[in-house]
Amino acid sequence: MATNTLSTENKFTWGGGKSPFSVSYGKLMMWIFLLSDAFTFSSLLIAYGFIRYSFQSPIHNEIVKPLAHVADNFVEQMQQAGLFLQDHWPSPELVFNHFPFVHGVHLPLFFVSLMTFILIFSSVTMVLAVEAGHRMAKDEVAKYMLLTIIGGAAFLGCQAWEWTTFIGEGARLYENPYGPRSFAALFFIVTGFHGMHVFSGVVLNVIIYLNVLNNTYEKRGHYEMVEKVGLYWHFVDLVWVFVFTFYYLI
Amino acid sequence: MEHTEHLEHTETPKDMKSQIWKTFWILFAFTIVDIILYFVLLSNHSMMKNWVFIILGIVKAYYIVGIFMHMKFERKSLMYMIVIPMVFVIFLVALMIIEGDFTGLLRWIK
């Protein structure tokens, strides 16, 4: 029988012969990587909080109600109505009001909520794959890994659509029709950095999925690799929870 | 066939599957609450409103890290190693939001 990699780890990795945290070396390093990655994201969100509060709060919108009709020149109308000003942070409900295939209707935050649910759901399928891995149920692991990949790809598609809409309305890294310039710059940097993480997560998931199909982990005797990539995937979901909170709600 | 030694695993609850789905519904509900609160508190711009959303975010983070990332069932030492640095980050968030307010005042004075 193939030697268990974990048993060799016991001999050489730890000076005391045993992990002080009762987790394998790879998993511990994944946790430490995630902590450092959390610092990177925190620095972006802290910068966001700082810049957001160095501008005045959004002006309360009493003109556009949910489900109201939205004209093609909505952004210009809002600028004229005094809701998009240079020294006031724009109100997220007036900026994030688009939905694919639904044109000309004010749907505040609907699309971003959908994106949040997609990511939470793909996190659930990932944790179900990890759980199936504990039982060495190869087919179930493969099934849930595939669902996770689909969820991740759907999220990336949503983000691409959202970016396209904003760029179409004139938002750039250096200019912003909704108000202060830093709003659009921060939007593209924060969601772009998160989207890059989702993309690399999907790539890792595809690699793991192919390995599962090739019986790599069946031969190795454990599905720990699924757990490690799962940790990364949940972290991406966790970051989205905070991007959602800071960018769309506050 | 020798049975190779496996790293001792901290215990996973037997009903993991039902716990996963329970966590999913909790996260789902909190996200809905978030969105409803956003519209309820739309005209409110106090610091309290931010703390409501940040605390809801931390509650969701507790469920994701605790159940999905298995942290609740790991050794306490591992948990403290990861969680304690993040407490300081939250402290920094609070500091920078307050600092941003003052920077805004400076811009207004000019």
mmCIF file of C-alpha atoms in Angstrom:
data_model
loop_
_atom_site.group_PDB
_atom_site.id
_atom_site.type_symbol
_atom_site.label_atom_id
_atom_site.label_comp_id
_atom_site.label_asym_id
_atom_site.label_seq_id
_atom_site.Cartn_x
_atom_site.Cartn_y
_atom_site.Cartn_z
ATOM 1 C CA MET A 1 0.000 0.000 0.000
ATOM 2 C CA ALA A 2 1.178 3.516 -0.749
ATOM 3 C CA THR A 3 2.766 5.202 2.227
ATOM 4 C CA ASN A 4 0.701 7.793 3.941
ATOM 5 C CA THR A 5 2.267 11.216 3.500
ATOM 6 C CA LEU A 6 0.868 12.323 6.838
ATOM 7 C CA SER A 7 2.829 9.637 8.697
ATOM 8 C CA THR A 8 6.134 10.836 7.180
ATOM 9 C CA GLU A 9 5.157 14.341 8.180
ATOM 10 C CA ASN A 10 4.868 13.153 11.753
ATOM 11 C CA LYS A 11 8.473 12.017 11.649
ATOM 12 C CA PHE A 12 10.137 15.019 10.038
ATOM 13 C CA THR A 13 7.999 18.157 10.112
ATOM 14 C CA TRP A 14 7.588 18.752 13.814
ATOM 15 C CA GLY A 15 10.489 18.812 16.280
ATOM 16 C CA GLY A 16 8.310 17.276 18.961
ATOM 17 C CA GLY A 17 7.115 14.637 16.509
ATOM 18 C CA LYS A 18 3.561 15.904 16.695
ATOM 19 C CA SER A 19 1.787 19.024 15.466
ATOM 20 C CA PRO A 20 1.305 21.415 18.395
ATOM 21 C CA PHE A 21 -1.975 22.573 16.827
ATOM 22 C CA SER A 22 -3.171 19.062 15.997
ATOM 23 C CA VAL A 23 -3.452 19.975 12.309
ATOM 24 C CA SER A 24 -1.197 18.959 9.432
ATOM 25 C CA TYR A 25 1.613 21.231 8.264
ATOM 26 C CA GLY A 26 -0.186 22.158 5.031
ATOM 27 C CA LYS A 27 -3.365 23.147 6.814
ATOM 28 C CA LEU A 28 -1.505 25.259 9.369
ATOM 29 C CA MET A 29 0.351 27.068 6.585
ATOM 30 C CA MET A 30 -2.947 27.653 4.777
ATOM 31 C CA TRP A 31 -4.308 29.289 7.940
ATOM 32 C CA ILE A 32 -1.241 31.523 8.217
ATOM 33 C CA PHE A 33 -1.492 32.471 4.540
ATOM 34 C CA LEU A 34 -5.160 33.332 5.049
ATOM 35 C CA LEU A 35 -4.284 35.507 8.042
ATOM 36 C CA SER A 36 -1.770 37.468 5.953
ATOM 37 C CA ASP A 37 -4.292 37.730 3.114
ATOM 38 C CA ALA A 38 -6.857 38.998 5.622
ATOM 39 C CA PHE A 39 -4.412 41.799 6.501
ATOM 40 C CA THR A 40 -4.159 42.765 2.819
ATOM 41 C CA PHE A 41 -7.927 42.945 2.453
ATOM 42 C CA SER A 42 -8.242 44.763 5.779
ATOM 43 C CA SER A 43 -5.833 47.448 4.574
ATOM 44 C CA LEU A 44 -8.033 47.998 1.509
ATOM 45 C CA LEU A 45 -11.217 48.145 3.569
ATOM 46 C CA ILE A 46 -9.611 50.422 6.183
ATOM 47 C CA ALA A 47 -8.528 52.763 3.376
ATOM 48 C CA TYR A 48 -12.112 52.620 2.114
ATOM 49 C CA GLY A 49 -13.519 53.520 5.558
ATOM 50 C CA PHE A 50 -11.075 56.401 5.885
ATOM 51 C CA ILE A 51 -11.784 57.881 2.444
ATOM 52 C CA ARG A 52 -15.537 57.282 2.752
ATOM 53 C CA TYR A 53 -15.695 59.293 5.984
ATOM 54 C CA SER A 54 -13.476 62.080 4.691
ATOM 55 C CA PHE A 55 -16.421 62.887 2.382
ATOM 56 C CA GLN A 56 -19.874 63.945 3.488
ATOM 57 C CA SER A 57 -22.611 61.344 3.879
ATOM 58 C CA PRO A 58 -24.920 60.559 0.947
ATOM 59 C CA ILE A 59 -27.896 62.840 0.401
ATOM 60 C CA HIS A 60 -31.121 61.056 1.257
ATOM 61 C CA ASN A 61 -32.960 60.020 -1.886
ATOM 62 C CA GLU A 62 -36.691 60.700 -1.817
ATOM 63 C CA ILE A 63 -37.193 60.886 -5.569
ATOM 64 C CA VAL A 64 -36.544 57.361 -6.881
ATOM 65 C CA LYS A 65 -38.550 54.568 -5.264
ATOM 66 C CA PRO A 66 -37.785 50.853 -5.761
ATOM 67 C CA LEU A 67 -39.263 49.412 -8.981
ATOM 68 C CA ALA A 68 -39.668 52.930 -10.382
ATOM 69 C CA HIS A 69 -38.913 53.537 -14.037
ATOM 70 C CA VAL A 70 -35.298 54.460 -14.796
ATOM 71 C CA ALA A 71 -34.512 56.512 -17.890
ATOM 72 C CA ASP A 72 -31.422 55.946 -20.033
ATOM 73 C CA ASN A 73 -29.871 59.179 -18.767
ATOM 74 C CA PHE A 74 -30.464 58.234 -15.104
ATOM 75 C CA VAL A 75 -26.959 59.275 -13.993
ATOM 76 C CA GLU A 76 -27.339 62.744 -15.561
ATOM 77 C CA GLN A 77 -30.780 63.134 -13.964
ATOM 78 C CA MET A 78 -29.331 62.298 -10.568
ATOM 79 C CA GLN A 79 -26.497 64.776 -11.093
ATOM 80 C CA GLN A 80 -29.049 67.498 -11.932
ATOM 81 C CA ALA A 81 -31.290 66.513 -9.010
ATOM 82 C CA GLY A 82 -28.308 67.066 -6.704
ATOM 83 C CA LEU A 83 -28.025 63.453 -5.557
ATOM 84 C CA PHE A 84 -24.614 62.813 -7.181
ATOM 85 C CA LEU A 85 -22.301 65.582 -5.934
ATOM 86 C CA GLN A 86 -18.511 65.877 -5.886
ATOM 87 C CA ASP A 87 -18.184 66.338 -2.124
ATOM 88 C CA HIS A 88 -20.852 63.816 -1.077
ATOM 89 C CA TRP A 89 -20.373 60.057 -1.142
ATOM 90 C CA PRO A 90 -22.989 58.566 -3.522
ATOM 91 C CA SER A 91 -25.830 56.514 -2.037
ATOM 92 C CA PRO A 92 -25.150 52.843 -2.980
ATOM 93 C CA GLU A 93 -28.830 52.173 -3.752
ATOM 94 C CA LEU A 94 -28.704 54.728 -6.577
ATOM 95 C CA VAL A 95 -25.450 53.357 -7.995
ATOM 96 C CA PHE A 96 -26.053 49.613 -7.717
ATOM 97 C CA ASN A 97 -29.557 49.461 -9.179
ATOM 98 C CA HIS A 98 -29.042 47.419 -12.353
ATOM 99 C CA PHE A 99 -30.096 43.859 -13.039
ATOM 100 C CA PRO A 100 -29.312 41.739 -16.109
ATOM 101 C CA PHE A 101 -32.133 41.458 -18.661
ATOM 102 C CA VAL A 102 -34.249 43.963 -16.706
ATOM 103 C CA HIS A 103 -33.839 47.325 -18.336
ATOM 104 C CA GLY A 104 -35.159 50.627 -17.056
ATOM 105 C CA VAL A 105 -36.300 49.505 -13.583
ATOM 106 C CA HIS A 106 -34.822 50.781 -10.308
ATOM 107 C CA LEU A 107 -33.803 47.601 -8.428
ATOM 108 C CA PRO A 108 -31.551 48.794 -5.593
ATOM 109 C CA LEU A 109 -29.029 46.226 -4.338
ATOM 110 C CA PHE A 110 -30.939 43.282 -5.893
ATOM 111 C CA PHE A 111 -28.052 42.154 -8.064
ATOM 112 C CA VAL A 112 -25.402 42.371 -5.371
ATOM 113 C CA SER A 113 -27.657 40.391 -2.991
ATOM 114 C CA LEU A 114 -27.946 37.708 -5.653
ATOM 115 C CA MET A 115 -24.137 37.640 -5.946
ATOM 116 C CA THR A 116 -23.871 37.263 -2.171
ATOM 117 C CA PHE A 117 -26.279 34.317 -2.171
ATOM 118 C CA ILE A 118 -24.399 32.649 -5.039
ATOM 119 C CA LEU A 119 -21.138 32.877 -3.107
ATOM 120 C CA ILE A 120 -22.663 31.655 0.177
ATOM 121 C CA PHE A 121 -24.230 28.742 -1.670
ATOM 122 C CA SER A 122 -20.954 27.760 -3.333
ATOM 123 C CA SER A 123 -19.370 27.875 0.113
ATOM 124 C CA VAL A 124 -21.992 25.379 1.306
ATOM 125 C CA THR A 125 -21.312 22.976 -1.577
ATOM 126 C CA MET A 126 -17.580 23.263 -0.817
ATOM 127 C CA VAL A 127 -18.069 22.320 2.839
ATOM 128 C CA LEU A 128 -20.301 19.418 1.725
ATOM 129 C CA ALA A 129 -17.427 18.243 -0.522
ATOM 130 C CA VAL A 130 -15.070 18.376 2.488
ATOM 131 C CA GLU A 131 -17.602 16.407 4.541
ATOM 132 C CA ALA A 132 -17.922 13.787 1.782
ATOM 133 C CA GLY A 133 -14.106 13.617 1.671
ATOM 134 C CA HIS A 134 -14.035 12.564 5.336
ATOM 135 C CA ARG A 135 -16.245 9.610 4.371
ATOM 136 C CA MET A 136 -14.001 8.858 1.312
ATOM 137 C CA ALA A 137 -17.092 9.145 -0.906
ATOM 138 C CA LYS A 138 -15.381 9.975 -4.198
ATOM 139 C CA ASP A 139 -18.507 10.483 -6.307
ATOM 140 C CA GLU A 140 -20.044 12.880 -3.808
ATOM 141 C CA VAL A 141 -16.811 14.898 -3.529
ATOM 142 C CA ALA A 142 -16.709 15.192 -7.323
ATOM 143 C CA LYS A 143 -20.365 16.235 -7.490
ATOM 144 C CA TYR A 144 -20.024 18.964 -4.867
ATOM 145 C CA MET A 145 -16.690 20.193 -6.267
ATOM 146 C CA LEU A 146 -18.363 20.639 -9.652
ATOM 147 C CA LEU A 147 -21.234 22.606 -8.057
ATOM 148 C CA THR A 148 -18.670 24.807 -6.272
ATOM 149 C CA ILE A 149 -16.874 25.507 -9.547
ATOM 150 C CA ILE A 150 -20.183 26.435 -11.189
ATOM 151 C CA GLY A 151 -21.013 28.776 -8.281
ATOM 152 C CA GLY A 152 -17.619 30.463 -8.505
ATOM 153 C CA ALA A 153 -17.885 30.876 -12.272
ATOM 154 C CA ALA A 154 -21.417 32.304 -11.903
ATOM 155 C CA PHE A 155 -20.123 34.837 -9.385
ATOM 156 C CA LEU A 156 -17.300 35.863 -11.728
ATOM 157 C CA GLY A 157 -19.808 36.253 -14.552
ATOM 158 C CA CYS A 158 -21.974 38.511 -12.365
ATOM 159 C CA GLN A 159 -18.963 40.624 -11.495
ATOM 160 C CA ALA A 160 -17.926 40.955 -15.129
ATOM 161 C CA TRP A 161 -21.451 42.130 -15.956
ATOM 162 C CA GLU A 162 -21.441 44.644 -13.115
ATOM 163 C CA TRP A 163 -18.054 46.054 -14.158
ATOM 164 C CA THR A 164 -19.238 46.329 -17.777
ATOM 165 C CA THR A 165 -22.317 48.284 -16.665
ATOM 166 C CA PHE A 166 -20.258 50.737 -14.623
ATOM 167 C CA ILE A 167 -17.665 51.261 -17.308
ATOM 168 C CA GLY A 168 -20.542 51.806 -19.734
ATOM 169 C CA GLU A 169 -21.879 54.578 -17.466
ATOM 170 C CA GLY A 170 -18.498 56.287 -17.438
ATOM 171 C CA ALA A 171 -16.946 54.993 -14.202
ATOM 172 C CA ARG A 172 -13.156 54.677 -14.440
ATOM 173 C CA LEU A 173 -10.249 54.402 -12.049
ATOM 174 C CA TYR A 174 -9.710 58.132 -12.594
ATOM 175 C CA GLU A 175 -13.253 59.470 -12.949
ATOM 176 C CA ASN A 176 -16.661 58.794 -11.537
ATOM 177 C CA PRO A 177 -20.067 60.077 -12.650
ATOM 178 C CA TYR A 178 -21.635 59.258 -9.252
ATOM 179 C CA GLY A 179 -19.579 61.616 -7.128
ATOM 180 C CA PRO A 180 -16.071 61.606 -5.626
ATOM 181 C CA ARG A 181 -13.441 60.120 -7.901
ATOM 182 C CA SER A 182 -12.161 57.763 -5.202
ATOM 183 C CA PHE A 183 -15.521 55.979 -5.107
ATOM 184 C CA ALA A 184 -15.037 54.334 -8.495
ATOM 185 C CA ALA A 185 -11.296 53.838 -7.938
ATOM 186 C CA LEU A 186 -11.947 51.993 -4.659
ATOM 187 C CA PHE A 187 -14.792 50.028 -6.221
ATOM 188 C CA PHE A 188 -12.615 48.668 -9.026
ATOM 189 C CA ILE A 189 -9.629 47.984 -6.757
ATOM 190 C CA VAL A 190 -11.542 46.278 -3.908
ATOM 191 C CA THR A 191 -13.923 44.179 -6.025
ATOM 192 C CA GLY A 192 -11.152 43.542 -8.554
ATOM 193 C CA PHE A 193 -8.805 42.246 -5.879
ATOM 194 C CA HIS A 194 -11.591 40.056 -4.514
ATOM 195 C CA GLY A 195 -12.523 38.879 -8.017
ATOM 196 C CA MET A 196 -8.887 37.906 -8.602
ATOM 197 C CA HIS A 197 -9.088 35.749 -5.471
ATOM 198 C CA VAL A 198 -12.323 34.144 -6.684
ATOM 199 C CA PHE A 199 -10.691 33.462 -10.041
ATOM 200 C CA SER A 200 -7.647 31.766 -8.494
ATOM 201 C CA GLY A 201 -10.040 29.871 -6.191
ATOM 202 C CA VAL A 202 -11.949 28.553 -9.215
ATOM 203 C CA VAL A 203 -8.660 27.507 -10.870
ATOM 204 C CA LEU A 204 -7.611 25.641 -7.693
ATOM 205 C CA ASN A 205 -11.057 24.032 -7.478
ATOM 206 C CA VAL A 206 -10.783 22.821 -11.081
ATOM 207 C CA ILE A 207 -7.366 21.278 -10.336
ATOM 208 C CA ILE A 208 -8.763 19.534 -7.244
ATOM 209 C CA TYR A 209 -11.821 18.380 -9.191
ATOM 210 C CA LEU A 210 -9.632 16.794 -11.893
ATOM 211 C CA ASN A 211 -7.481 15.155 -9.201
ATOM 212 C CA VAL A 212 -10.601 13.719 -7.568
ATOM 213 C CA LEU A 213 -11.721 12.281 -10.915
ATOM 214 C CA ASN A 214 -8.213 10.824 -11.450
ATOM 215 C CA ASN A 215 -8.355 9.021 -8.064
ATOM 216 C CA THR A 216 -5.322 10.977 -6.790
ATOM 217 C CA TYR A 217 -6.749 11.336 -3.279
ATOM 218 C CA GLU A 218 -8.240 7.836 -3.303
ATOM 219 C CA LYS A 219 -4.677 6.523 -3.791
ATOM 220 C CA ARG A 220 -3.267 8.937 -1.206
ATOM 221 C CA GLY A 221 -5.740 7.629 1.341
ATOM 222 C CA HIS A 222 -7.228 10.966 2.408
ATOM 223 C CA TYR A 223 -8.967 14.005 0.929
ATOM 224 C CA GLU A 224 -7.064 16.630 2.918
ATOM 225 C CA MET A 225 -6.278 18.657 -0.208
ATOM 226 C CA VAL A 226 -10.013 19.319 -0.593
ATOM 227 C CA GLU A 227 -10.039 20.704 2.957
ATOM 228 C CA LYS A 228 -7.099 23.026 2.324
ATOM 229 C CA VAL A 229 -8.572 24.477 -0.854
ATOM 230 C CA GLY A 230 -11.901 24.605 0.974
ATOM 231 C CA LEU A 231 -10.335 26.861 3.617
ATOM 232 C CA TYR A 232 -9.222 29.225 0.866
ATOM 233 C CA TRP A 233 -12.656 29.168 -0.755
ATOM 234 C CA HIS A 234 -14.464 29.968 2.510
ATOM 235 C CA PHE A 235 -12.015 32.798 3.080
ATOM 236 C CA VAL A 236 -12.996 34.297 -0.281
ATOM 237 C CA ASP A 237 -16.650 34.053 0.804
ATOM 238 C CA LEU A 238 -15.771 35.658 4.150
ATOM 239 C CA VAL A 239 -14.047 38.574 2.431
ATOM 240 C CA TRP A 240 -17.126 39.085 0.257
ATOM 241 C CA VAL A 241 -19.268 39.350 3.410
ATOM 242 C CA PHE A 242 -17.128 42.325 4.456
ATOM 243 C CA VAL A 243 -16.870 43.851 0.977
ATOM 244 C CA PHE A 244 -20.676 43.641 0.841
ATOM 245 C CA THR A 245 -21.000 45.210 4.299
ATOM 246 C CA PHE A 246 -18.531 48.036 3.710
ATOM 247 C CA TYR A 247 -19.070 48.799 0.072
ATOM 248 C CA TYR A 248 -22.783 48.310 -0.412
ATOM 249 C CA LEU A 249 -24.364 48.814 3.016
ATOM 250 C CA ILE A 250 -22.297 51.433 4.828
ATOM 251 C CA MET B 1 -1.817 -4.475 4.879
ATOM 252 C CA GLU B 2 -0.542 -2.208 7.600
ATOM 253 C CA HIS B 3 -2.771 0.535 8.767
ATOM 254 C CA THR B 4 -0.839 3.798 8.436
ATOM 255 C CA GLU B 5 -1.127 6.228 11.274
ATOM 256 C CA HIS B 6 -3.376 9.177 10.606
ATOM 257 C CA LEU B 7 -2.900 12.555 12.245
ATOM 258 C CA GLU B 8 -5.159 12.746 15.253
ATOM 259 C CA HIS B 9 -8.135 14.771 14.182
ATOM 260 C CA THR B 10 -9.973 16.993 16.552
ATOM 261 C CA GLU B 11 -13.470 15.667 16.638
ATOM 262 C CA THR B 12 -16.021 16.528 13.965
ATOM 263 C CA PRO B 13 -19.628 16.363 15.073
ATOM 264 C CA LYS B 14 -21.570 13.373 13.765
ATOM 265 C CA ASP B 15 -24.382 15.511 12.399
ATOM 266 C CA MET B 16 -22.041 17.738 10.345
ATOM 267 C CA LYS B 17 -24.372 17.746 7.350
ATOM 268 C CA SER B 18 -27.350 19.153 9.251
ATOM 269 C CA GLN B 19 -25.037 21.700 10.920
ATOM 270 C CA ILE B 20 -23.852 22.856 7.484
ATOM 271 C CA TRP B 21 -27.400 23.435 6.277
ATOM 272 C CA LYS B 22 -28.353 25.138 9.536
ATOM 273 C CA THR B 23 -25.385 27.504 9.072
ATOM 274 C CA PHE B 24 -26.445 28.168 5.488
ATOM 275 C CA TRP B 25 -29.929 29.257 6.581
ATOM 276 C CA ILE B 26 -28.466 31.418 9.361
ATOM 277 C CA LEU B 27 -26.176 33.182 6.844
ATOM 278 C CA PHE B 28 -29.075 33.535 4.428
ATOM 279 C CA ALA B 29 -31.296 35.077 7.115
ATOM 280 C CA PHE B 30 -28.592 37.501 8.282
ATOM 281 C CA THR B 31 -28.006 38.682 4.707
ATOM 282 C CA ILE B 32 -31.749 39.338 4.314
ATOM 283 C CA VAL B 33 -31.743 41.207 7.652
ATOM 284 C CA ASP B 34 -28.769 43.250 6.377
ATOM 285 C CA ILE B 35 -30.623 44.322 3.248
ATOM 286 C CA ILE B 36 -33.853 45.137 5.125
ATOM 287 C CA LEU B 37 -31.901 47.179 7.695
ATOM 288 C CA TYR B 38 -30.174 49.036 4.865
ATOM 289 C CA PHE B 39 -33.495 50.357 3.598
ATOM 290 C CA VAL B 40 -34.913 50.980 7.083
ATOM 291 C CA LEU B 41 -31.871 53.037 8.108
ATOM 292 C CA LEU B 42 -31.387 54.729 4.734
ATOM 293 C CA SER B 43 -31.810 58.316 5.966
ATOM 294 C CA ASN B 44 -29.766 57.691 9.114
ATOM 295 C CA HIS B 45 -26.073 58.627 8.946
ATOM 296 C CA SER B 46 -24.934 58.100 12.536
ATOM 297 C CA MET B 47 -21.927 56.017 13.595
ATOM 298 C CA MET B 48 -24.356 53.590 15.315
ATOM 299 C CA LYS B 49 -25.686 52.472 11.929
ATOM 300 C CA ASN B 50 -22.161 51.494 10.810
ATOM 301 C CA TRP B 51 -21.653 49.481 13.962
ATOM 302 C CA VAL B 52 -24.927 47.617 13.365
ATOM 303 C CA PHE B 53 -23.657 46.490 9.936
ATOM 304 C CA ILE B 54 -20.120 45.754 11.152
ATOM 305 C CA ILE B 55 -21.460 43.638 14.041
ATOM 306 C CA LEU B 56 -23.802 41.752 11.666
ATOM 307 C CA GLY B 57 -20.746 41.144 9.448
ATOM 308 C CA ILE B 58 -18.785 39.797 12.409
ATOM 309 C CA VAL B 59 -21.680 37.478 13.338
ATOM 310 C CA LYS B 60 -21.680 36.091 9.780
ATOM 311 C CA ALA B 61 -17.882 35.771 9.935
ATOM 312 C CA TYR B 62 -18.262 33.754 13.166
ATOM 313 C CA TYR B 63 -20.479 31.210 11.400
ATOM 314 C CA ILE B 64 -18.302 31.000 8.267
ATOM 315 C CA VAL B 65 -15.040 30.616 10.185
ATOM 316 C CA GLY B 66 -16.522 28.510 13.006
ATOM 317 C CA ILE B 67 -18.539 25.947 11.052
ATOM 318 C CA PHE B 68 -17.452 26.135 7.394
ATOM 319 C CA MET B 69 -13.757 26.565 8.133
ATOM 320 C CA HIS B 70 -14.010 24.123 11.018
ATOM 321 C CA MET B 71 -12.408 26.533 13.500
ATOM 322 C CA LYS B 72 -14.888 25.707 16.274
ATOM 323 C CA PHE B 73 -13.588 22.142 16.367
ATOM 324 C CA GLU B 74 -9.847 22.945 16.195
ATOM 325 C CA ARG B 75 -7.433 23.439 19.077
ATOM 326 C CA LYS B 76 -7.904 26.662 21.056
ATOM 327 C CA SER B 77 -4.268 27.663 20.383
ATOM 328 C CA LEU B 78 -4.902 27.683 16.623
ATOM 329 C CA MET B 79 -8.061 29.713 17.112
ATOM 330 C CA TYR B 80 -6.317 32.388 19.199
ATOM 331 C CA MET B 81 -3.428 32.570 16.728
ATOM 332 C CA ILE B 82 -5.846 33.541 13.938
ATOM 333 C CA VAL B 83 -8.529 35.481 15.809
ATOM 334 C CA ILE B 84 -6.484 37.753 18.103
ATOM 335 C CA PRO B 85 -4.633 39.623 15.293
ATOM 336 C CA MET B 86 -8.004 40.326 13.658
ATOM 337 C CA VAL B 87 -9.269 42.000 16.846
ATOM 338 C CA PHE B 88 -6.548 44.634 16.379
ATOM 339 C CA VAL B 89 -7.639 45.067 12.770
ATOM 340 C CA ILE B 90 -11.181 45.888 13.909
ATOM 341 C CA PHE B 91 -9.658 48.406 16.321
ATOM 342 C CA LEU B 92 -7.803 50.001 13.377
ATOM 343 C CA VAL B 93 -11.046 50.131 11.339
ATOM 344 C CA ALA B 94 -12.687 52.122 14.156
ATOM 345 C CA LEU B 95 -9.693 54.466 14.431
ATOM 346 C CA MET B 96 -9.517 55.194 10.698
ATOM 347 C CA ILE B 97 -13.256 55.844 10.346
ATOM 348 C CA ILE B 98 -13.020 58.438 13.143
ATOM 349 C CA GLU B 99 -9.851 59.883 11.569
ATOM 350 C CA GLY B 100 -11.633 60.110 8.194
ATOM 351 C CA ASP B 101 -14.358 62.200 9.821
ATOM 352 C CA PHE B 102 -11.733 64.745 10.956
ATOM 353 C CA THR B 103 -10.121 64.785 7.514
ATOM 354 C CA GLY B 104 -13.566 65.618 6.102
ATOM 355 C CA LEU B 105 -13.829 68.533 8.533
ATOM 356 C CA LEU B 106 -10.457 69.872 7.351
ATOM 357 C CA ARG B 107 -11.687 69.778 3.754
ATOM 358 C CA TRP B 108 -14.812 71.704 4.762
ATOM 359 C CA ILE B 109 -12.803 74.404 6.609
ATOM 360 C CA LYS B 110 -10.702 75.049 3.516
#
